[in-house]
Every structure is written in structure tokens, then in C-alpha cells.
Amino acid sequence: MPVRIAQLSDAHLSPRFPRFEGNFDLVAEAVRAARPDLLIATGDLSLDGAEDEEDLRHAAARHAELGAEWRALPGNHDIGDEPVLGGRQPVTAERLARWRRVFGGHAWVHDLPGWRLIGLDTQSLTAPEAEAQWALLEEAVATAGARRLALFQHKPMTEQRLDDAAVTYWPVLPAPRARLLALFGERRPAFVASGHIHQHRVHRTDGLLQLWAPATGFIVGDAWQKPLGSKLLGWMEHVLHEDGTAEHHLRLVDGLALHDIGLIPEAYGPLRPLA
Ligand SMILES: [Fe+2]
Ligand SMILES: [Fe+2]
């Protein structure tokens, strides 16, 4: 029997700011009806868990309500971001500890028949706390045996090519991306399933299949973010077969409100328009 995974991303939930709860309710109903074997939340579950543990606890409770076995990975709004980016919420030991209190590990390995899923924390790959995660990754690849590898993570690996050199808020930074590719070597993951961009895209680059899950909460309008994929809301279903093959489906849900975060400055403040 294949394993069916529901991937939800970027719910941005908070008991203080319920604007995105309605969309989550509709997606949750659709996912419950689909009865997945496993649910994976690929980051930004919370509106501002990087500051407020209550947001993390609320987001965890809402995802747990779906009734499936589930795992989560942190996004920038959950634990902060790579310190080198210079943002106002760098990932710190305190923020990681807060995540661990609510969700457990920020990086993990989950084996399924024929597969090894690796949950990657893309927010702290260059932080002082990073080496434990790199050790976990090395061990996961070294002991995978005949299993196919798949990565679940918040940020996509890249926007265009694996050797893109731009250092930006959006994909994994170039230096840890190169280190990841070296670590995997010949054992390239079958796919990388990510969130963060709030756009859906299926993108094969230099032999690596990237699957960008849409957000459940909101999109970022074209005035503030260039379109690379489709600006829609929903979730993804990944069907993994024991022989190492897989299918991936975008799941749309009727009735979702296409919130544009650029028009909701009360959530994160005004966004900077694209030049
Ligand atoms: Fe997000
Ligand atoms: Fe994000």
C-alpha cells in the first residue's frame, strides 16, 4: 500500500490575530476527509512563534486537530532566520528551545516503506547551533540503505539553478545549499518539498525535483514579490510507493480567501514594494 502524505504549509496562525484561521478550517476539513497516513507541516505554522510561544502552542493544537500522525518543521516566523541575513529575528538557542518545547526536534528522520524522509530546518543551517543538525543529516544519508530519500523543509533549495549565488530571504543560502548537495552526493533526494514562498511550483533544476507547496494562509501580491509559480492557496498530497516511485498532487479547496499579505499591514507591518 502506498503512503499518502498531506503537506500543509504557511498557515501563520495566532490566537491574537485570527485572520487566517478561516482558510485553515477549510483546508483542515479537506485534509481530514482525505484521511492521509501522515501530515507534514513545512513551516510558518505560527504568525509569530519567533516571539510568542502562545502562537506556537496554538498552531500546534490546530494542526493536531486534523487527527493524523503529524510532524512539523520550523519556518522563519516560528524560530527566526539565518543570522547572516541580518533580519530582526535571527534564530537563537532560545528560539530553538521554544520550538523544541512545543514540537520536539527541529530536524528529523522518518522512515516509511521504501523511503527515508528527512525533515530539514532551513532556518538554522549556518547558525552556531547548526552542527547537530548537520551530524543528523550525515547519519541519515549514511544509514539510508536502499531507501529513497526525500526532503521536507521550509525554504526551497533554490529559485532557478542549484549554483545560484544570490543571498536572499527566499531560498536556502548558497553556502549551506552547496554543503547539502555535497553531503547527498550521488544519493540525490527524489524530491524536495518546501513552503515559504507562498506560491505553488513544480520545478526541476539540474536534476533536482522541487515541489513548492502553496500556503494555506495568504499569498504575497505581485507588488511585493515576483511571481515564479502560481499564487494560489491549498495543500499538496504526496503518494509514496514502496518501489521508490511517487506522485505529487496540488489540492485546491473551494472557498479559500485569497488574502494578500501586502494589503494586511497589521499582520507584519508594511511590505517594501518591488523596485
Ligand atoms: Fe510563510
Ligand atoms: Fe517563511
XYZ file of N, CA and C and ligand atoms in Angstrom:
827
model
N 0.838 -1.205 0.000
C 0.000 0.000 0.000
C 0.876 1.260 0.000
N 0.631 2.172 -0.915
C 1.400 3.424 -0.865
C 1.047 4.234 0.375
N 1.951 5.097 0.753
C 1.718 6.007 1.888
C 1.314 7.360 1.334
N 0.246 7.918 1.883
C -0.250 9.220 1.414
C 0.058 10.287 2.451
N 0.813 11.266 2.001
C 1.251 12.347 2.887
C 0.543 13.631 2.495
N -0.063 14.284 3.473
C -0.611 15.629 3.256
C 0.428 16.639 3.711
N 0.822 17.519 2.803
C 1.748 18.597 3.166
C 0.974 19.902 3.264
N 0.999 20.490 4.459
C 0.406 21.813 4.680
C 1.544 22.788 4.962
N 1.390 24.005 4.509
C 2.467 24.964 4.736
C 1.925 26.348 5.024
N 2.685 27.084 5.809
C 2.460 28.529 5.958
C 1.017 28.875 6.347
N 0.610 28.324 7.481
C -0.733 28.636 7.995
C -0.752 29.980 8.714
N 0.379 30.359 9.331
C 0.510 31.665 10.004
C -0.625 31.894 11.013
N -0.739 30.967 11.967
C -1.853 31.005 12.922
C -1.462 31.702 14.227
N -2.439 32.378 14.803
C -2.225 33.043 16.098
C -3.572 33.258 16.769
N -3.658 33.022 18.079
C -4.916 33.326 18.769
C -5.166 34.832 18.850
N -4.108 35.637 18.683
C -4.248 37.103 18.769
C -4.689 37.717 17.441
N -4.485 36.975 16.352
C -4.720 37.532 15.019
C -5.339 36.443 14.160
N -6.664 36.277 14.222
C -7.306 35.096 13.635
C -7.634 35.203 12.145
N -7.035 36.175 11.425
C -7.421 36.423 10.042
C -7.276 35.169 9.154
N -6.296 34.324 9.474
C -6.018 33.197 8.576
C -6.617 31.867 9.067
N -7.386 31.952 10.149
C -7.963 30.723 10.729
C -9.038 30.134 9.815
N -9.810 31.019 9.149
C -10.900 30.524 8.295
C -10.374 29.657 7.172
N -9.296 30.108 6.533
C -8.700 29.273 5.481
C -8.202 27.952 6.053
N -7.607 28.028 7.247
C -7.098 26.785 7.843
C -8.246 25.824 8.128
N -9.376 26.358 8.594
C -10.541 25.500 8.864
C -10.944 24.726 7.603
N -10.978 25.429 6.466
C -11.405 24.788 5.213
C -10.385 23.748 4.740
N -9.107 24.092 4.842
C -8.067 23.129 4.448
C -8.099 21.928 5.389
N -8.276 22.189 6.672
C -8.314 21.091 7.659
C -9.458 20.122 7.335
N -10.594 20.682 6.968
C -11.745 19.831 6.628
C -11.413 18.942 5.415
N -10.782 19.547 4.411
C -10.424 18.779 3.208
C -9.393 17.700 3.529
N -8.433 18.029 4.375
C -7.391 17.051 4.707
C -7.975 15.920 5.555
N -8.838 16.283 6.496
C -9.483 15.228 7.301
C -10.253 14.259 6.406
N -10.947 14.823 5.412
C -11.734 13.972 4.506
C -10.826 13.069 3.668
N -9.618 13.542 3.368
C -8.683 12.758 2.549
C -8.020 11.636 3.343
N -8.076 11.712 4.681
C -7.525 10.689 5.576
C -6.093 10.286 5.199
N -5.166 11.231 5.235
C -3.768 10.896 4.903
C -3.153 10.000 5.985
N -2.098 9.293 5.594
C -1.377 8.462 6.568
C -0.461 9.305 7.435
N -0.048 10.448 6.905
C 0.907 11.302 7.614
C 0.680 12.742 7.169
N 0.787 13.646 8.109
C 0.671 15.078 7.809
C 2.027 15.720 8.109
N 2.514 16.533 7.178
C 3.766 17.251 7.408
C 3.511 18.736 7.188
N 3.811 19.532 8.210
C 3.659 20.989 8.122
C 5.040 21.580 7.878
N 5.194 22.251 6.720
C 6.532 22.713 6.330
C 6.753 24.188 6.678
N 6.506 24.524 7.926
C 6.963 25.806 8.447
C 5.991 26.957 8.386
N 6.316 28.000 9.160
C 5.421 29.141 9.354
C 4.029 28.655 9.745
N 4.004 27.720 10.675
C 2.715 27.291 11.225
C 2.095 28.449 12.009
N 2.967 29.260 12.608
C 2.515 30.315 13.516
C 2.713 31.685 12.895
N 1.922 32.630 13.391
C 2.081 34.017 12.936
C 3.407 34.584 13.426
N 3.699 34.386 14.702
C 4.918 34.960 15.260
C 5.438 34.134 16.439
N 5.607 32.839 16.169
C 6.173 31.974 17.200
C 7.603 32.346 17.550
N 8.264 33.080 16.662
C 9.636 33.506 16.969
C 9.670 34.424 18.185
N 8.538 35.071 18.493
C 8.466 35.922 19.684
C 7.569 35.351 20.764
N 6.534 34.604 20.339
C 5.432 34.317 21.243
C 5.143 32.813 21.271
N 5.459 32.198 22.387
C 5.240 30.751 22.493
C 3.761 30.400 22.373
N 2.887 31.320 22.749
C 1.459 31.041 22.629
C 1.059 30.802 21.168
N 1.675 31.551 20.239
C 1.396 31.320 18.821
C 1.820 29.904 18.412
N 2.982 29.472 18.893
C 3.436 28.108 18.576
C 2.467 27.079 19.135
N 2.047 27.286 20.389
C 1.150 26.304 21.028
C -0.199 26.251 20.306
N -0.702 27.414 19.933
C -1.972 27.469 19.212
C -1.847 26.759 17.861
N -0.773 27.054 17.128
C -0.571 26.438 15.803
C -0.428 24.924 15.933
N 0.285 24.468 16.957
C 0.447 23.020 17.160
C -0.899 22.372 17.447
N -1.714 23.020 18.278
C -3.019 22.449 18.619
C -3.914 22.373 17.388
N -3.868 23.406 16.550
C -4.735 23.421 15.373
C -4.328 22.337 14.363
N -3.015 22.114 14.201
C -2.577 21.048 13.291
C -2.904 19.668 13.889
N -2.781 19.547 15.210
C -3.082 18.253 15.850
C -4.554 17.896 15.692
N -5.415 18.907 15.587
C -6.862 18.673 15.436
C -7.188 17.871 14.178
N -6.274 17.851 13.207
C -6.573 17.143 11.968
C -6.639 15.637 12.169
N -6.107 15.169 13.296
C -6.299 13.771 13.659
C -5.342 12.797 13.016
N -4.407 13.282 12.217
C -3.426 12.400 11.572
C -2.135 12.399 12.390
N -1.357 11.337 12.225
C 0.021 11.396 12.709
C 0.671 12.575 12.000
N 1.440 13.380 12.717
C 1.967 14.548 12.022
C 3.334 14.963 12.540
N 4.055 15.670 11.657
C 5.373 16.195 12.007
C 5.456 17.606 11.451
N 6.325 18.387 12.044
C 6.448 19.781 11.617
C 7.908 20.189 11.519
N 8.127 21.163 10.666
C 9.443 21.791 10.511
C 9.286 23.276 10.731
N 10.292 23.917 11.282
C 10.136 25.346 11.564
C 10.366 26.234 10.344
N 9.628 27.345 10.310
C 9.863 28.404 9.340
C 10.391 29.649 10.034
N 10.659 30.673 9.265
C 11.217 31.902 9.822
C 10.287 32.547 10.847
N 8.972 32.422 10.656
C 8.064 33.027 11.628
C 7.897 32.176 12.886
N 8.442 30.945 12.861
C 8.381 30.068 14.031
C 9.630 30.178 14.908
N 10.803 30.264 14.265
C 12.051 30.272 15.064
C 13.035 31.355 14.629
N 12.671 32.202 13.667
C 13.615 33.192 13.161
C 14.342 32.684 11.928
N 15.376 33.432 11.536
C 16.038 33.127 10.265
C 17.554 33.142 10.440
N 18.259 32.697 9.386
C 19.718 32.640 9.411
C 20.287 33.998 9.864
N 21.137 34.021 10.883
C 21.669 35.302 11.376
C 22.350 36.129 10.284
N 22.962 35.455 9.294
C 23.703 36.169 8.257
C 22.784 37.060 7.415
N 21.489 36.775 7.412
C 20.554 37.604 6.645
C 20.287 38.951 7.323
N 20.634 39.056 8.583
C 20.534 40.361 9.250
C 19.120 40.817 9.540
N 18.169 39.910 9.579
C 16.785 40.278 9.868
C 16.577 40.570 11.346
N 15.359 40.984 11.683
C 15.107 41.393 13.061
C 14.890 40.202 13.996
N 14.744 38.982 13.421
C 14.534 37.801 14.256
C 15.541 36.707 13.890
N 16.816 36.876 14.261
C 17.777 35.796 13.986
C 17.440 34.563 14.814
N 17.695 33.389 14.246
C 17.486 32.169 15.018
C 18.488 32.167 16.176
N 18.018 31.789 17.354
C 18.866 31.757 18.553
C 18.600 30.455 19.299
N 19.482 30.161 20.243
C 19.285 28.960 21.061
C 17.954 29.039 21.800
N 17.586 30.237 22.238
C 16.322 30.400 22.974
C 15.129 30.087 22.064
N 15.169 30.605 20.837
C 14.045 30.352 19.923
C 13.960 28.863 19.564
N 15.116 28.236 19.347
C 15.108 26.795 19.051
C 14.575 26.001 20.237
N 14.936 26.421 21.447
C 14.462 25.722 22.652
C 12.945 25.836 22.766
N 12.420 26.996 22.395
C 10.967 27.200 22.436
C 10.284 26.238 21.451
N 10.841 26.134 20.253
C 10.293 25.189 19.256
C 10.318 23.769 19.825
N 11.447 23.395 20.420
C 11.572 22.021 20.933
C 10.547 21.753 22.023
N 10.289 22.747 22.862
C 9.304 22.545 23.940
C 7.927 22.208 23.372
N 7.592 22.811 22.233
C 6.239 22.649 21.696
C 6.168 21.499 20.678
N 7.198 21.391 19.825
C 7.115 20.449 18.693
C 8.116 19.289 18.769
N 9.081 19.348 19.650
C 10.153 18.355 19.625
C 11.252 18.815 18.678
N 11.889 17.879 17.996
C 13.068 18.215 17.188
C 12.763 19.168 16.047
N 13.745 20.013 15.710
C 13.583 20.940 14.578
C 14.091 20.324 13.280
N 14.668 19.125 13.367
C 15.096 18.356 12.191
C 14.915 16.888 12.567
N 14.536 16.061 11.610
C 14.187 14.681 11.968
C 14.288 13.743 10.757
N 14.226 12.456 11.066
C 14.210 11.399 10.046
C 12.958 10.574 10.282
N 12.249 10.265 9.205
C 11.013 9.482 9.330
C 11.022 8.421 8.231
N 11.134 7.166 8.620
C 11.199 6.081 7.633
C 9.811 5.540 7.306
N 9.618 5.288 6.020
C 8.397 4.672 5.503
C 8.837 3.522 4.602
N 7.936 2.605 4.246
C 8.369 1.507 3.366
C 9.003 2.030 2.067
N 10.286 1.729 1.888
C 10.996 2.129 0.675
C 11.547 3.546 0.699
N 11.247 4.301 1.739
C 11.593 5.724 1.765
C 12.202 6.145 3.096
N 13.064 7.137 3.024
C 13.507 7.860 4.221
C 13.220 9.343 4.015
N 12.294 9.871 4.794
C 12.012 11.302 4.750
C 12.954 12.008 5.717
N 13.502 13.113 5.252
C 14.347 13.933 6.123
C 13.681 15.281 6.284
N 13.386 15.631 7.524
C 12.848 16.944 7.837
C 14.013 17.869 8.134
N 14.146 18.890 7.310
C 15.310 19.774 7.390
C 14.876 21.135 7.925
N 15.611 21.634 8.905
C 15.378 23.000 9.376
C 16.243 23.937 8.547
N 15.622 24.655 7.600
C 16.393 25.545 6.719
C 16.666 26.904 7.360
N 16.224 27.083 8.601
C 16.353 28.399 9.242
C 17.655 28.544 10.017
N 18.333 27.427 10.291
C 19.494 27.499 11.196
C 20.691 26.730 10.647
N 20.829 26.643 9.331
C 21.911 25.840 8.760
C 23.287 26.488 8.935
N 23.304 27.804 9.165
C 24.597 28.477 9.375
C 24.698 29.067 10.776
N 23.715 28.804 11.615
C 23.718 29.367 12.966
C 24.715 28.604 13.846
N 25.113 29.182 14.977
C 26.058 28.471 15.849
C 25.539 27.105 16.302
N 24.206 26.943 16.324
C 23.618 25.678 16.797
C 23.503 24.637 15.685
N 24.090 24.905 14.505
C 23.781 24.098 13.323
C 24.425 22.713 13.304
N 25.547 22.537 13.988
C 26.321 21.309 13.734
C 25.584 20.034 14.122
N 24.730 20.097 15.125
C 23.978 18.885 15.493
C 23.078 18.454 14.342
N 22.482 19.444 13.648
C 21.631 19.090 12.509
C 22.474 18.498 11.366
N 23.637 19.081 11.104
C 24.490 18.518 10.040
C 24.896 17.078 10.367
N 25.155 16.813 11.644
C 25.519 15.444 12.042
C 24.349 14.498 11.812
N 23.142 14.968 12.143
C 21.934 14.150 11.918
C 21.776 13.838 10.429
N 22.021 14.847 9.576
C 21.882 14.657 8.133
C 22.884 13.631 7.612
N 24.126 13.772 8.048
C 25.164 12.834 7.589
C 24.804 11.410 7.967
N 24.352 11.251 9.194
C 23.951 9.922 9.685
C 22.759 9.397 8.872
N 21.798 10.294 8.582
C 20.584 9.879 7.857
C 20.936 9.375 6.457
N 21.850 10.052 5.790
C 22.230 9.645 4.434
C 23.071 8.367 4.487
N 23.972 8.310 5.441
C 24.894 7.167 5.526
C 24.168 5.867 5.850
N 23.053 5.954 6.568
C 22.376 4.730 7.029
C 21.065 4.465 6.273
N 20.852 5.174 5.158
C 19.568 5.043 4.447
C 19.426 3.691 3.752
N 20.528 3.013 3.496
C 20.446 1.719 2.806
C 19.822 1.892 1.433
N 18.873 1.040 1.101
C 18.253 1.079 -0.232
C 17.090 2.063 -0.306
N 16.774 2.727 0.797
C 15.618 3.630 0.797
C 15.866 4.839 -0.096
N 14.823 5.312 -0.751
C 14.925 6.586 -1.467
C 14.797 7.713 -0.458
N 15.479 8.797 -0.736
C 15.463 9.948 0.170
C 14.506 11.008 -0.355
N 13.842 11.690 0.555
C 13.022 12.852 0.205
C 13.186 13.891 1.307
N 13.243 15.134 0.894
C 13.430 16.228 1.849
C 12.146 17.021 2.013
N 11.812 17.325 3.262
C 10.739 18.271 3.569
C 11.378 19.415 4.338
N 11.073 20.642 3.934
C 11.756 21.798 4.516
C 10.949 23.060 4.254
N 11.281 24.141 4.997
C 10.523 25.384 4.811
C 10.924 26.109 3.521
N 12.178 26.452 3.393
C 12.625 27.189 2.201
C 12.903 26.219 1.050
N 12.616 26.627 -0.185
C 13.030 25.783 -1.313
C 14.552 25.776 -1.417
N 15.074 24.797 -2.133
C 16.527 24.710 -2.248
C 17.073 25.898 -3.032
N 16.365 26.287 -4.107
C 16.841 27.405 -4.923
C 15.672 27.978 -5.726
N 15.891 29.164 -6.301
C 14.852 29.737 -7.168
C 14.986 29.234 -8.599
N 16.218 29.200 -9.111
C 16.400 28.794 -10.512
C 17.383 27.636 -10.643
N 18.664 27.894 -10.363
C 19.659 26.838 -10.541
C 20.324 26.526 -9.194
N 20.893 25.334 -9.112
C 21.486 24.935 -7.838
C 22.723 25.754 -7.495
N 23.347 26.402 -8.508
C 24.517 27.224 -8.205
C 24.184 28.721 -8.156
N 22.910 29.063 -8.051
C 22.547 30.474 -7.841
C 23.355 31.036 -6.667
N 23.870 32.244 -6.842
C 24.760 32.801 -5.816
C 24.107 33.895 -4.971
N 22.877 34.279 -5.319
C 22.234 35.372 -4.596
C 21.936 34.967 -3.149
N 22.201 35.890 -2.245
C 21.875 35.689 -0.828
C 20.608 36.485 -0.554
N 19.474 35.789 -0.428
C 18.206 36.483 -0.216
C 17.393 35.772 0.861
N 16.297 36.437 1.190
C 15.338 35.934 2.177
C 14.675 34.648 1.715
N 14.614 34.372 0.387
C 13.715 33.316 -0.097
C 14.281 31.890 -0.069
N 15.306 31.514 -0.849
C 15.715 30.097 -0.807
C 16.824 29.828 0.218
N 17.179 28.540 0.354
C 18.341 28.149 1.162
C 19.556 28.944 0.678
N 20.383 29.385 1.601
C 21.544 30.207 1.235
C 22.547 29.384 0.410
N 23.314 30.057 -0.463
C 24.223 29.312 -1.360
C 25.219 28.407 -0.632
N 25.805 28.864 0.461
C 26.837 28.040 1.116
C 26.246 26.752 1.711
N 25.184 26.834 2.519
C 24.611 25.564 3.007
C 23.980 24.731 1.898
N 23.521 25.358 0.805
C 22.992 24.572 -0.322
C 24.115 23.723 -0.922
N 25.281 24.323 -1.105
C 26.420 23.566 -1.653
C 26.829 22.449 -0.690
N 26.793 22.748 0.589
C 27.160 21.719 1.579
C 26.145 20.566 1.571
N 24.869 20.905 1.427
C 23.840 19.862 1.350
C 24.045 18.976 0.121
N 24.299 19.603 -1.030
C 24.472 18.828 -2.258
C 25.685 17.917 -2.147
N 26.743 18.415 -1.524
C 27.938 17.589 -1.333
C 27.635 16.432 -0.391
N 26.861 16.715 0.637
C 26.531 15.682 1.614
C 25.719 14.555 0.961
N 24.764 14.948 0.109
C 23.944 13.921 -0.541
C 24.712 13.223 -1.664
N 25.624 13.940 -2.326
C 26.451 13.329 -3.365
C 25.609 12.643 -4.424
N 25.923 11.385 -4.687
C 25.196 10.610 -5.699
C 23.783 10.252 -5.248
N 23.535 10.390 -3.954
C 22.226 9.982 -3.419
C 21.282 11.176 -3.348
N 21.116 11.837 -4.477
C 20.210 12.977 -4.562
C 18.810 12.610 -4.071
N 18.164 13.460 -3.284
C 16.782 13.178 -2.893
C 15.885 13.079 -4.136
N 14.864 12.218 -4.040
C 13.913 12.072 -5.145
C 13.141 13.359 -5.363
N 12.897 14.091 -4.269
C 12.237 15.386 -4.389
C 12.483 16.199 -3.121
N 12.308 17.508 -3.273
C 12.399 18.433 -2.138
C 11.055 19.154 -2.055
N 10.331 18.935 -0.966
C 9.015 19.555 -0.783
C 9.159 20.703 0.222
N 8.781 21.909 -0.205
C 9.032 23.085 0.623
C 7.809 23.997 0.679
N 7.952 25.069 1.463
C 6.914 26.094 1.583
C 7.548 27.467 1.413
N 7.204 28.407 2.293
C 7.867 29.706 2.447
C 7.576 30.723 1.356
N 7.530 30.295 0.090
C 7.369 31.278 -0.985
C 5.905 31.713 -1.113
N 5.001 30.884 -0.590
C 3.564 31.162 -0.745
C 3.171 31.154 -2.230
N 3.844 30.318 -3.003
C 3.485 30.084 -4.407
C 3.626 28.581 -4.660
N 2.779 28.065 -5.545
C 2.912 26.663 -5.944
C 3.765 26.567 -7.213
N 4.695 25.645 -7.192
C 5.548 25.482 -8.361
C 6.130 24.067 -8.375
N 6.171 23.472 -9.547
C 6.870 22.201 -9.747
C 8.039 22.529 -10.656
N 9.239 22.361 -10.152
C 10.412 22.910 -10.816
C 11.561 21.911 -10.743
N 12.000 21.424 -11.895
C 13.151 20.523 -11.905
C 14.379 21.334 -12.302
N 15.347 21.376 -11.437
C 16.533 22.170 -11.725
C 17.779 21.318 -11.544
N 18.596 21.267 -12.568
C 19.843 20.496 -12.512
C 19.584 19.087 -11.954
N 18.477 18.495 -12.368
C 18.167 17.122 -11.959
C 17.469 16.987 -10.617
N 17.218 18.084 -9.933
C 16.556 18.019 -8.624
C 15.106 18.500 -8.757
N 14.169 17.658 -8.319
C 12.748 17.999 -8.401
C 12.349 18.795 -7.158
N 11.958 20.042 -7.380
C 11.485 20.886 -6.285
C 9.968 21.018 -6.384
N 9.306 20.791 -5.266
C 7.856 20.928 -5.195
C 7.554 22.016 -4.176
N 7.054 23.130 -4.653
C 6.727 24.238 -3.746
C 5.252 24.122 -3.377
N 5.003 23.923 -2.108
C 3.605 23.847 -1.661
C 3.053 25.263 -1.509
N 1.795 25.459 -1.871
C 1.199 26.768 -1.605
C 0.982 26.928 -0.103
N 0.768 28.163 0.307
C 0.380 28.424 1.700
C -1.081 28.054 1.891
N -1.471 27.893 3.156
C -2.904 27.860 3.452
C -3.400 29.249 3.848
N -2.481 30.129 4.314
C -2.927 31.392 4.906
C -3.159 32.522 3.930
N -2.117 32.882 3.156
C -2.198 34.064 2.296
C -1.149 33.984 1.194
N -1.319 34.830 0.187
C -0.287 34.997 -0.837
C 0.430 36.333 -0.599
N 1.506 36.544 -1.337
C 2.210 37.831 -1.341
C 2.006 38.399 -2.745
N 1.320 39.526 -2.830
C 0.930 40.068 -4.132
C 2.121 40.466 -5.000
N 1.868 40.602 -6.299
C 2.943 40.899 -7.254
C 3.627 42.238 -6.991
N 2.959 43.140 -6.281
C 3.594 44.422 -5.980
C 4.771 44.246 -5.031
N 4.776 43.126 -4.287
C 5.792 42.921 -3.247
C 6.675 41.708 -3.487
N 6.261 40.831 -4.391
C 7.014 39.582 -4.604
C 6.854 39.151 -6.062
N 7.987 38.857 -6.727
C 7.891 38.446 -8.129
C 7.235 37.063 -8.216
N 6.422 36.864 -9.243
C 5.816 35.542 -9.414
C 6.787 34.569 -10.082
N 6.988 33.428 -9.441
C 7.807 32.359 -10.028
C 6.954 31.138 -10.316
N 5.875 31.020 -9.560
C 4.931 29.922 -9.740
C 3.531 30.495 -9.714
N 2.602 29.754 -9.116
C 1.209 30.185 -9.084
C 0.855 30.696 -7.696
N 0.252 31.885 -7.672
C -0.143 32.483 -6.395
C -1.564 32.035 -6.065
N -1.634 30.898 -5.413
C -2.913 30.323 -5.007
C -2.707 29.690 -3.633
N -3.815 29.238 -3.034
C -3.754 28.623 -1.704
C -4.245 27.181 -1.792
N -3.772 26.346 -0.887
C -4.196 24.947 -0.883
C -3.203 24.086 -0.127
N -3.085 22.836 -0.548
C -2.143 21.916 0.096
C -1.659 20.911 -0.939
N -0.712 20.069 -0.580
C -0.196 19.073 -1.520
C -0.321 17.674 -0.943
N -0.553 16.742 -1.829
C -0.582 15.341 -1.433
C 0.548 14.609 -2.158
N 1.341 13.889 -1.395
C 2.446 13.101 -1.951
C 2.122 11.627 -1.722
N 2.113 10.863 -2.790
C 1.827 9.430 -2.689
C 3.135 8.686 -2.934
N 3.634 8.010 -1.890
C 4.937 7.346 -1.986
C 4.740 5.834 -2.043
N 5.267 5.236 -3.102
C 5.161 3.787 -3.274
C 6.434 3.113 -2.757
N 6.255 1.893 -2.315
C 7.385 1.178 -1.712
C 8.530 0.959 -2.701
N 8.216 0.952 -4.018
C 9.278 0.733 -5.012
C 10.079 2.008 -5.305
N 9.806 3.086 -4.570
C 10.584 4.313 -4.736
C 9.985 5.300 -5.731
N 8.843 4.959 -6.311
C 8.174 5.921 -7.188
C 7.220 6.773 -6.340
N 6.833 7.910 -6.907
C 5.973 8.827 -6.151
C 5.142 9.660 -7.113
N 3.970 10.073 -6.627
C 3.170 11.060 -7.352
C 2.875 12.224 -6.428
N 2.720 13.379 -7.035
C 2.525 14.604 -6.261
C 1.339 15.362 -6.833
N 0.450 15.784 -5.972
C -0.779 16.441 -6.425
C -0.987 17.755 -5.685
N -1.323 18.783 -6.422
C -1.794 20.024 -5.806
C -3.264 19.841 -5.460
N -3.637 20.156 -4.238
C -5.035 20.046 -3.827
C -5.596 21.440 -3.548
N -6.561 21.811 -4.338
C -7.231 23.099 -4.153
C -8.473 22.887 -3.285
N -8.883 23.926 -2.620
C -10.032 23.840 -1.708
C -10.974 24.995 -2.030
N -12.231 24.676 -2.260
C -13.210 25.722 -2.552
C -13.374 26.662 -1.358
N -13.541 27.930 -1.672
C -13.929 28.887 -0.637
C -12.800 29.579 0.091
N -11.537 29.249 -0.234
C -10.424 29.912 0.457
C -10.374 31.386 0.072
N -10.116 32.234 1.049
C -9.991 33.667 0.790
C -8.554 33.966 0.371
N -8.383 34.569 -0.814
C -7.028 34.806 -1.333
C -6.451 36.083 -0.710
N -6.164 35.997 0.605
C -5.591 37.147 1.306
C -4.239 37.517 0.693
N -3.995 38.793 0.518
C -2.683 39.300 0.082
C -2.050 40.003 1.279
N -0.955 39.448 1.765
C -0.343 39.978 2.991
C 0.112 41.435 2.813
N 0.361 41.826 1.560
C 0.741 43.215 1.314
C -0.375 44.196 1.644
N -1.595 43.690 1.675
C -2.751 44.541 1.973
C -3.213 44.374 3.420
N -2.433 43.646 4.214
C -2.787 43.406 5.629
C -1.598 43.823 6.504
N -1.256 45.109 6.514
C -0.049 45.525 7.240
C -0.150 45.306 8.747
N -1.375 45.098 9.251
C -1.498 44.861 10.694
C -0.913 43.508 11.106
N -0.626 42.629 10.129
C -0.026 41.337 10.468
C 1.479 41.477 10.692
N 2.194 41.977 9.694
C 3.661 42.041 9.772
C 4.226 43.425 9.469
N 3.354 44.440 9.411
C 3.820 45.763 9.027
C 3.790 45.908 7.514
N 4.043 47.128 7.015
C 4.010 47.339 5.565
C 5.167 46.607 4.876
N 4.894 46.018 3.716
C 5.949 45.353 2.940
C 6.601 46.378 2.017
N 7.864 46.120 1.683
C 8.564 47.008 0.752
C 8.183 46.652 -0.676
N 7.631 47.604 -1.455
C 7.266 47.273 -2.841
C 8.502 46.906 -3.658
N 8.318 46.042 -4.650
C 9.417 45.713 -5.554
C 9.833 46.972 -6.308
N 11.114 47.074 -6.597
C 11.602 48.252 -7.338
C 11.074 48.190 -8.754
Fe 5.132 31.899 5.289
Fe 8.557 31.661 5.627
